[in-house]
PDB file of C-alpha atoms in Angstrom:
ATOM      1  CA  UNK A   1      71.455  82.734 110.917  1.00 72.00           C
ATOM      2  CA  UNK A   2      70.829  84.021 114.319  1.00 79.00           C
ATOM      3  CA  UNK A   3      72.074  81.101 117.072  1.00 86.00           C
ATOM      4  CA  UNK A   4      69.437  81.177 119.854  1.00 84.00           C
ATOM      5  CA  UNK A   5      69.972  82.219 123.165  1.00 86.00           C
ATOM      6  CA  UNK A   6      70.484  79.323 125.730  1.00 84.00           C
ATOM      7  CA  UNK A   7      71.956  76.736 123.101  1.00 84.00           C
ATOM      8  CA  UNK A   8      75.855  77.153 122.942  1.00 88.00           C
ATOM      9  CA  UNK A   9      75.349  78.173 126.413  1.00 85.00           C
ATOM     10  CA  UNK A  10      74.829  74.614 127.280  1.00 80.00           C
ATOM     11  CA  UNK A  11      77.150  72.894 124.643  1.00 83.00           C
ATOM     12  CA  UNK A  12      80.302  71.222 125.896  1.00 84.00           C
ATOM     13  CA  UNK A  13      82.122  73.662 124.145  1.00 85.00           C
ATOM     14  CA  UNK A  14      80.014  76.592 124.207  1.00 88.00           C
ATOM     15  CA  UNK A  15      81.727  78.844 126.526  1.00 91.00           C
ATOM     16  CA  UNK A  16      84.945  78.848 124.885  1.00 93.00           C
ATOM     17  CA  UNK A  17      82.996  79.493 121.162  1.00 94.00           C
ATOM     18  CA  UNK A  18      80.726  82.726 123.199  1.00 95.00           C
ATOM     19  CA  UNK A  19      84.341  84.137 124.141  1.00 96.00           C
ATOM     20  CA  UNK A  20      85.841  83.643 120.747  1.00 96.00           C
ATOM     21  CA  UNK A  21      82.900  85.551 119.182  1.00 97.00           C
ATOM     22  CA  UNK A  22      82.698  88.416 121.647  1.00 97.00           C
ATOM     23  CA  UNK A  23      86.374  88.794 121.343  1.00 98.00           C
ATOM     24  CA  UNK A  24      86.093  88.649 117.422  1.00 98.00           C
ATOM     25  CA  UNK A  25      83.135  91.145 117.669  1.00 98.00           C
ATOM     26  CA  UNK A  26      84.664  93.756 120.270  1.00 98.00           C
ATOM     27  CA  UNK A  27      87.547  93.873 118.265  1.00 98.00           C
ATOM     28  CA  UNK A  28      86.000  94.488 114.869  1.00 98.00           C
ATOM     29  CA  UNK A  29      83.474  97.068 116.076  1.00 98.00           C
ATOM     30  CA  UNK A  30      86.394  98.590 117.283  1.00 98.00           C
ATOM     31  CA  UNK A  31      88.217  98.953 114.063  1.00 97.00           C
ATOM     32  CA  UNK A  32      84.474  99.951 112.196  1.00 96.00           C
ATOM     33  CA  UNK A  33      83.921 102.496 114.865  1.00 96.00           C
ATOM     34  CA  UNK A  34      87.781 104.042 114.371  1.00 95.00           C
ATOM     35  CA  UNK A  35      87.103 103.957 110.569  1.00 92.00           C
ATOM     36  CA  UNK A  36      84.009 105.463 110.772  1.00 92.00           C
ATOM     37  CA  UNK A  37      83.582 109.558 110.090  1.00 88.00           C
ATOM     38  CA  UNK A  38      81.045 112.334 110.390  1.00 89.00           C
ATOM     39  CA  UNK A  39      79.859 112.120 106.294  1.00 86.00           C
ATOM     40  CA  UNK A  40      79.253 107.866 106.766  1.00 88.00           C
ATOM     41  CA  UNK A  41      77.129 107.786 109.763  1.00 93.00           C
ATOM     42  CA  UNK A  42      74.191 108.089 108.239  1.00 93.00           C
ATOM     43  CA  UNK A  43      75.333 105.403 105.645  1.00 92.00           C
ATOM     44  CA  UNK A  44      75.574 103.193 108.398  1.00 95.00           C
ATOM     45  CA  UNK A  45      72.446 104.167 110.107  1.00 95.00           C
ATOM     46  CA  UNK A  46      70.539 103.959 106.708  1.00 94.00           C
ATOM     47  CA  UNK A  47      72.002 100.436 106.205  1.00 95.00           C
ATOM     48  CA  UNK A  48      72.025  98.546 109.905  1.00 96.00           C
ATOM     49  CA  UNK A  49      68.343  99.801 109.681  1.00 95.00           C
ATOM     50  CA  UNK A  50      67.847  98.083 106.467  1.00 94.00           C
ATOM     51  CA  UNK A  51      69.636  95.009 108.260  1.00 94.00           C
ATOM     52  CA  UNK A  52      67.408  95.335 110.974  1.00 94.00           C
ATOM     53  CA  UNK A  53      64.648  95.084 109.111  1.00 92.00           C
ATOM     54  CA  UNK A  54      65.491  92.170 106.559  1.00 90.00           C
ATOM     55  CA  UNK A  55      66.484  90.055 109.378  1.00 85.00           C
ATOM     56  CA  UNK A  56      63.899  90.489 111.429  1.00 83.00           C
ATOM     57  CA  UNK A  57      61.461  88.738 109.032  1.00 82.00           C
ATOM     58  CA  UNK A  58      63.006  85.050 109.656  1.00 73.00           C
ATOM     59  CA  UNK A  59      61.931  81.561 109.311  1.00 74.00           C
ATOM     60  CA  UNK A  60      62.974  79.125 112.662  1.00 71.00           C
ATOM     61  CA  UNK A  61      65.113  76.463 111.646  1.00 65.00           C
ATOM     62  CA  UNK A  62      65.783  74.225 114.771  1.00 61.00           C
ATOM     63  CA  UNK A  63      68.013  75.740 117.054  1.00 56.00           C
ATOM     64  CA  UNK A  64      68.438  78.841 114.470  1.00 65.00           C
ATOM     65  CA  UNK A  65      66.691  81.190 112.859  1.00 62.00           C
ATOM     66  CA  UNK A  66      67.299  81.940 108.582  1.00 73.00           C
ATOM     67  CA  UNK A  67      66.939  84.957 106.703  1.00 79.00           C
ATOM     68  CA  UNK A  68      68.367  87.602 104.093  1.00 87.00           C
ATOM     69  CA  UNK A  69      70.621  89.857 105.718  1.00 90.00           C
ATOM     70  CA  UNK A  70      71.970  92.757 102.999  1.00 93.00           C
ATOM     71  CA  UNK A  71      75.308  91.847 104.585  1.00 95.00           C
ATOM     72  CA  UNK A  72      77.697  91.336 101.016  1.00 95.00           C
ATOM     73  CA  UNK A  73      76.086  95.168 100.312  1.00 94.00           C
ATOM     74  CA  UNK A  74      77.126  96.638 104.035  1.00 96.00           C
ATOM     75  CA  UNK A  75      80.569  94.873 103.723  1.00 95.00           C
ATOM     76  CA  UNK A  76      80.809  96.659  99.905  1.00 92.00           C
ATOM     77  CA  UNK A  77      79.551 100.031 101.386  1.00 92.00           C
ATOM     78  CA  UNK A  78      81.181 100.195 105.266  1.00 93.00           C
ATOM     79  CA  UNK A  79      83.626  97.958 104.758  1.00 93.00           C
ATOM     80  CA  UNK A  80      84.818  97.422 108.581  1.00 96.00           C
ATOM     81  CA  UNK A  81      81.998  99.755 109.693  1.00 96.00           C
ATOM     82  CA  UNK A  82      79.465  96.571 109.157  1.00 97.00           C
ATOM     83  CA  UNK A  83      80.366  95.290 112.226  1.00 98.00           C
ATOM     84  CA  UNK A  84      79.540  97.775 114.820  1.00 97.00           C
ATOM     85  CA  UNK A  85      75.959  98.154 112.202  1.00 97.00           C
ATOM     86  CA  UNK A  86      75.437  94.575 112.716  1.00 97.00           C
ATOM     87  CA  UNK A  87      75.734  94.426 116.123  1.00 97.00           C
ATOM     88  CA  UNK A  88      73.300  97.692 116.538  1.00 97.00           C
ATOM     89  CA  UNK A  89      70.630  95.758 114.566  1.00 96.00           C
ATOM     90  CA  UNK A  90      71.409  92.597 116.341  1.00 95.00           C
ATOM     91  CA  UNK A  91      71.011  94.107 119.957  1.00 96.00           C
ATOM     92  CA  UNK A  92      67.646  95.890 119.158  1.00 94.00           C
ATOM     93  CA  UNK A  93      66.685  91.944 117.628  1.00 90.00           C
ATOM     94  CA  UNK A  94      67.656  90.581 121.113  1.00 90.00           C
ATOM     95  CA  UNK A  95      65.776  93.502 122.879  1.00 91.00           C
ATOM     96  CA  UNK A  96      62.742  94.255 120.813  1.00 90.00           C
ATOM     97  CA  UNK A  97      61.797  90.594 119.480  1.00 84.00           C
ATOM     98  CA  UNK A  98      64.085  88.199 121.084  1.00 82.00           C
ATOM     99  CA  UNK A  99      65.892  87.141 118.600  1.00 81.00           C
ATOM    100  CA  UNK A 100      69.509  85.730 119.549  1.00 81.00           C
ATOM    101  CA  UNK A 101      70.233  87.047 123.132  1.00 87.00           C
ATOM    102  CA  UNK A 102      72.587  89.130 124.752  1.00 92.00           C
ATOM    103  CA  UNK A 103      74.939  86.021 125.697  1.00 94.00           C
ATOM    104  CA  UNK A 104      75.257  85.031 121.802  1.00 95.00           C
ATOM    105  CA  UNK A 105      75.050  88.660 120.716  1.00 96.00           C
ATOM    106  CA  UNK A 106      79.394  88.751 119.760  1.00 97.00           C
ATOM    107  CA  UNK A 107      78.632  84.976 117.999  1.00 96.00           C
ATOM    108  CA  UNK A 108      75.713  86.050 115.929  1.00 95.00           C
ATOM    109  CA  UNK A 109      77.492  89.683 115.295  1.00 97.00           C
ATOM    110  CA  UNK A 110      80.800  86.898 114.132  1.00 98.00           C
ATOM    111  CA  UNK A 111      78.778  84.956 112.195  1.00 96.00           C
ATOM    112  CA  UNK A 112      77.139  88.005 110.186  1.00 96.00           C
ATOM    113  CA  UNK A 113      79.333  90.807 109.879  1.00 97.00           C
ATOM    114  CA  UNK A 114      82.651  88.985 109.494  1.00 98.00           C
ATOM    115  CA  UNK A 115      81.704  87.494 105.876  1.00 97.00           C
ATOM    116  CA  UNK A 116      79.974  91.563 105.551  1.00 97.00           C
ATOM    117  CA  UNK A 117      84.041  92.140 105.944  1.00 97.00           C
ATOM    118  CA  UNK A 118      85.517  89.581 104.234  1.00 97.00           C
ATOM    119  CA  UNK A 119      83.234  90.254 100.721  1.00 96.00           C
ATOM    120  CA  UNK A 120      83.587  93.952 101.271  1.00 93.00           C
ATOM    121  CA  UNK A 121      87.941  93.389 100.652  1.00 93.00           C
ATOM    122  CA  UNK A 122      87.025  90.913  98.052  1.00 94.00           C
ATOM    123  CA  UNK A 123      84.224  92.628  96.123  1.00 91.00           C
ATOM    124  CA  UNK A 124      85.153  96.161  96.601  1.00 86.00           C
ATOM    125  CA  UNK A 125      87.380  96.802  93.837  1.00 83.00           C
ATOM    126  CA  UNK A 126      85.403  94.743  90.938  1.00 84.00           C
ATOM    127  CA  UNK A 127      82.171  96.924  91.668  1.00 80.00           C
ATOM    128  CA  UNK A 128      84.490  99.827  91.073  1.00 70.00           C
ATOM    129  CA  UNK A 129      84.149  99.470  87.636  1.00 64.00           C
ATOM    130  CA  UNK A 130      80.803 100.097  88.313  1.00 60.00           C
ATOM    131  CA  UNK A 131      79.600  99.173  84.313  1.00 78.00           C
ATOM    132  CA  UNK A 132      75.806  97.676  84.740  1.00 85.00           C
ATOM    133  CA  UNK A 133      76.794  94.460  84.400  1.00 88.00           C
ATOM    134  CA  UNK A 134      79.882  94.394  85.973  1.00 86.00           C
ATOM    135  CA  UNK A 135      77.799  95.682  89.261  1.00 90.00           C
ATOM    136  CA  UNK A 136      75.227  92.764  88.842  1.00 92.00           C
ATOM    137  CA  UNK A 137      77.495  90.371  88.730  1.00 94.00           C
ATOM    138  CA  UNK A 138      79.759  91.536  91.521  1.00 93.00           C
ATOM    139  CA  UNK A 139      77.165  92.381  93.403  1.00 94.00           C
ATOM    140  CA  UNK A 140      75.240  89.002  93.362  1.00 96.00           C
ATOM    141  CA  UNK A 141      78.808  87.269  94.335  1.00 96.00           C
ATOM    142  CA  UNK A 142      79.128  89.264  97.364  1.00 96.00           C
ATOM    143  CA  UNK A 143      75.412  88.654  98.132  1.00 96.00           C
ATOM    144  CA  UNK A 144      75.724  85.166  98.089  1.00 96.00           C
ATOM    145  CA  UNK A 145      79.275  84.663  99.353  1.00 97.00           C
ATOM    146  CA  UNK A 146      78.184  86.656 102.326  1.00 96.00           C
ATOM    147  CA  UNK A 147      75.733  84.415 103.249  1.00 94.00           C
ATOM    148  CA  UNK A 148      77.570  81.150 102.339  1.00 94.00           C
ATOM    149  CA  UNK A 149      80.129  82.439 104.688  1.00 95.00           C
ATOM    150  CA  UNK A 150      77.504  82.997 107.280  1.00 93.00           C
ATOM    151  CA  UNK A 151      76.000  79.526 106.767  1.00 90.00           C
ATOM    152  CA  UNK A 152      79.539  77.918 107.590  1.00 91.00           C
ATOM    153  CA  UNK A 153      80.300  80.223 110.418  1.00 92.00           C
ATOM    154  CA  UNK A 154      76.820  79.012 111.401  1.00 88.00           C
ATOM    155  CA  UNK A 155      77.676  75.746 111.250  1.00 86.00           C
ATOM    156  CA  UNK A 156      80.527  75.350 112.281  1.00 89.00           C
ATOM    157  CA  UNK A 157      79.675  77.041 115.828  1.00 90.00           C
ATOM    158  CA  UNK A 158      77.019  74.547 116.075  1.00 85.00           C
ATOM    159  CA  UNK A 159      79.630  71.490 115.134  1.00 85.00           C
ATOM    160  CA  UNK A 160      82.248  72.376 117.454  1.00 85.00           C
ATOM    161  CA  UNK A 161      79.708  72.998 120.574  1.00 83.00           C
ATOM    162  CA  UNK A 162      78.892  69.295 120.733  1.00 79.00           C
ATOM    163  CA  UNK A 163      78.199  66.184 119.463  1.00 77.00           C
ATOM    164  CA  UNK A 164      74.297  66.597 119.500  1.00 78.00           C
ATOM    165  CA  UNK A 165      74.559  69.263 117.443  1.00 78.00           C
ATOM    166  CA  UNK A 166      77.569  68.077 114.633  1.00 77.00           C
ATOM    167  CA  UNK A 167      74.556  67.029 112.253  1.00 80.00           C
ATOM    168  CA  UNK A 168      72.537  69.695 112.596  1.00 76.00           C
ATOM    169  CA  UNK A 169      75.384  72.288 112.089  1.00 75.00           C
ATOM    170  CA  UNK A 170      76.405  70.275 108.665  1.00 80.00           C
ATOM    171  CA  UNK A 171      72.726  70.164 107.408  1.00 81.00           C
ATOM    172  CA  UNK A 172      72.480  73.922 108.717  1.00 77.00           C
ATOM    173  CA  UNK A 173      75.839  75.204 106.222  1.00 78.00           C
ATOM    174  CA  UNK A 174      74.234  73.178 103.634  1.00 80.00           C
ATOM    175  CA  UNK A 175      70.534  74.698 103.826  1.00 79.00           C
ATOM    176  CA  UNK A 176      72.544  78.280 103.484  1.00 82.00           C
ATOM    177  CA  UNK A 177      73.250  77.359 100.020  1.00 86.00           C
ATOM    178  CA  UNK A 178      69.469  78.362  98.229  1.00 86.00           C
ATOM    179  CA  UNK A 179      69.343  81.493 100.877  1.00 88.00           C
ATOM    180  CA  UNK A 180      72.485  82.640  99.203  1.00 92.00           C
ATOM    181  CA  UNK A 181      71.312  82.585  95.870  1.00 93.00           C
ATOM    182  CA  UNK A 182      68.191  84.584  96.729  1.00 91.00           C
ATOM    183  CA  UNK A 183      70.314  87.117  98.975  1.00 94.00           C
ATOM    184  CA  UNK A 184      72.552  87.394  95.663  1.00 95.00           C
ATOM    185  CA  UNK A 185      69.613  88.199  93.717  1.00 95.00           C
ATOM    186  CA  UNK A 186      68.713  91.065  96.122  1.00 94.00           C
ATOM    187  CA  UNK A 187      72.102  92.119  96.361  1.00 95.00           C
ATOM    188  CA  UNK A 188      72.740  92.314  93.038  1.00 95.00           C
ATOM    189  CA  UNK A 189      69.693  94.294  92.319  1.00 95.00           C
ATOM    190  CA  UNK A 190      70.015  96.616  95.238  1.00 93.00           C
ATOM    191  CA  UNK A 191      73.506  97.419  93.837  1.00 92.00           C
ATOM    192  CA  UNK A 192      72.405  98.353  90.479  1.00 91.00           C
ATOM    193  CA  UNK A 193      69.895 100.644  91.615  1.00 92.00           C
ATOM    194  CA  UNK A 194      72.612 102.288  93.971  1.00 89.00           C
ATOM    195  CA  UNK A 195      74.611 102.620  90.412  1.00 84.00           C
ATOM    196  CA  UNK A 196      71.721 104.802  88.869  1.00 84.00           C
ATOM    197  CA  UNK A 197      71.265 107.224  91.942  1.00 86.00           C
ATOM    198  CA  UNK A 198      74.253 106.929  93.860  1.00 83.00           C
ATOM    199  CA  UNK A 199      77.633 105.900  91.857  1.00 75.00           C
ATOM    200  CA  UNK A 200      79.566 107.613  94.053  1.00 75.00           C
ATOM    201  CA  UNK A 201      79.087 104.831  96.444  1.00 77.00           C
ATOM    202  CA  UNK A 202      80.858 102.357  94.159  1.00 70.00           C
ATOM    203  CA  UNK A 203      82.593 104.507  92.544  1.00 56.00           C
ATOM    204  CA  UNK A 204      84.732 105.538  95.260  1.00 45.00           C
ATOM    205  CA  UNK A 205      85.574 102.049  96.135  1.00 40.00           C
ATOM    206  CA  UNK A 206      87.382 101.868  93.361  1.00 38.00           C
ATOM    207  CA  UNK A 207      91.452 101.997  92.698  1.00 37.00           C
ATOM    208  CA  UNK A 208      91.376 105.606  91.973  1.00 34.00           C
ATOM    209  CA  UNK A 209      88.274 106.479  93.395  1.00 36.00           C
ATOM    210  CA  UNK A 210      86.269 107.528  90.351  1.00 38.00           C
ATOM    211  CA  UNK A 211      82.946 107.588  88.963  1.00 37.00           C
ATOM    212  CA  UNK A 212      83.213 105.461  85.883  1.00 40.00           C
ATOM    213  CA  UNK A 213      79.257 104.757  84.273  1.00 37.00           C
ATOM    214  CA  UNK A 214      79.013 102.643  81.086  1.00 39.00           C
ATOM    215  CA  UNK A 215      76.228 100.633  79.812  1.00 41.00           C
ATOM    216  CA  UNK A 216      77.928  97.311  79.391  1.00 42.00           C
TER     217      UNK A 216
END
């Protein structure tokens, strides 16, 4: 999912897509910093070094690189918090293994932790019911949608930067679709095992913010 350096650089529209995603970025990060308190830092450390991790083992696709990315869990667990976690693992990428690049840093951050978002208000609440089933279910839906999500934002960055690139960005969106089912899989399992040693972390998310365990 990460956008190389150098490519929407030199797209027609490039620039103008770069300032839409830093503005996107700096303006989520600053809501996920606000929302963010002493008791979930570590949360987010724990998870945007999982991120970190997951994403750095990627396969070069083109002008992009694919991978899992744990983002439908951080968007469940931080909620708006996944962006300024995205953008931590996403900087050390661009520093440590240049991965992305600081001028594409806000459109890969876009691309990633917006979806994280977006399935963290969507899934949120069903995972609250937080019966076995229910949480594998839910959980694989956010782990997939996240990275469905990512593959359009993907490719649509790469559609609207230029003509060269409108067939590669459809082909890119489309390729997202197996990588979503295997980052549901993950998800879904990851979130299962949260529900055995940590159901408060679902639990909370619910309506009333209670633990509720069944075996259904």
């Amino acid at each position: 999912m990460h956008i190389y350096e150098g490519v929407l650089s030199a797209a027609p529209y490039g620039r103008e897509i770069l300032a839409v995603g830093w503005g996107a970025t700096a303006v989520g990060t600053a809501i996920g910093l606000r929302r963010i308190d002493i008791e979930q830092i570590p949360r987010v450390a724990v998870l945007s070094a999982a991120f970190f991790v997951v994403s750095s083992i990627h396969i070069p696709l083109g002008v992009t690189a694919e991978h899992l990315t744990l983002t439908g869990l951080m968007g469940v667990i931080l909620g708006w918090a996944a962006f300024p976690a995205v953008l931590a693992g996403l900087l050390l990428q661009a520093a440590i293994f240049g991965l992305g690049g600081p001028i594409v840093l806000g459109v890969n951050t876009l691309i990633m932790a917006g979806p994280a978002v977006v399935c963290g208000i969507l899934f949120r609440s069903p995972l609250g019911a937080a019966t076995r089933t229910a949480v594998a279910f839910w959980g694989f839906a956010a782990g997939a949608a996240a990275v469905a999500l990512a593959g359009a934002g993907n490719g649509l960055c790469l559609f609207l930067a230029g003509k060269q690139f409108e067939l590669f960005g459809a082909i890119m969106a489309a390729l997202h679709l197996p990588l979503a089912v295997a980052e549901g899989l993950v998800t879904a399992s990851v979130m299962v095992l949260v529900r055995q040693v940590r159901p408060d972390l679902l639990g909370a998310l619910g309506p009333a913010g209670r633990v509720e365990l069944s075996d259904g």
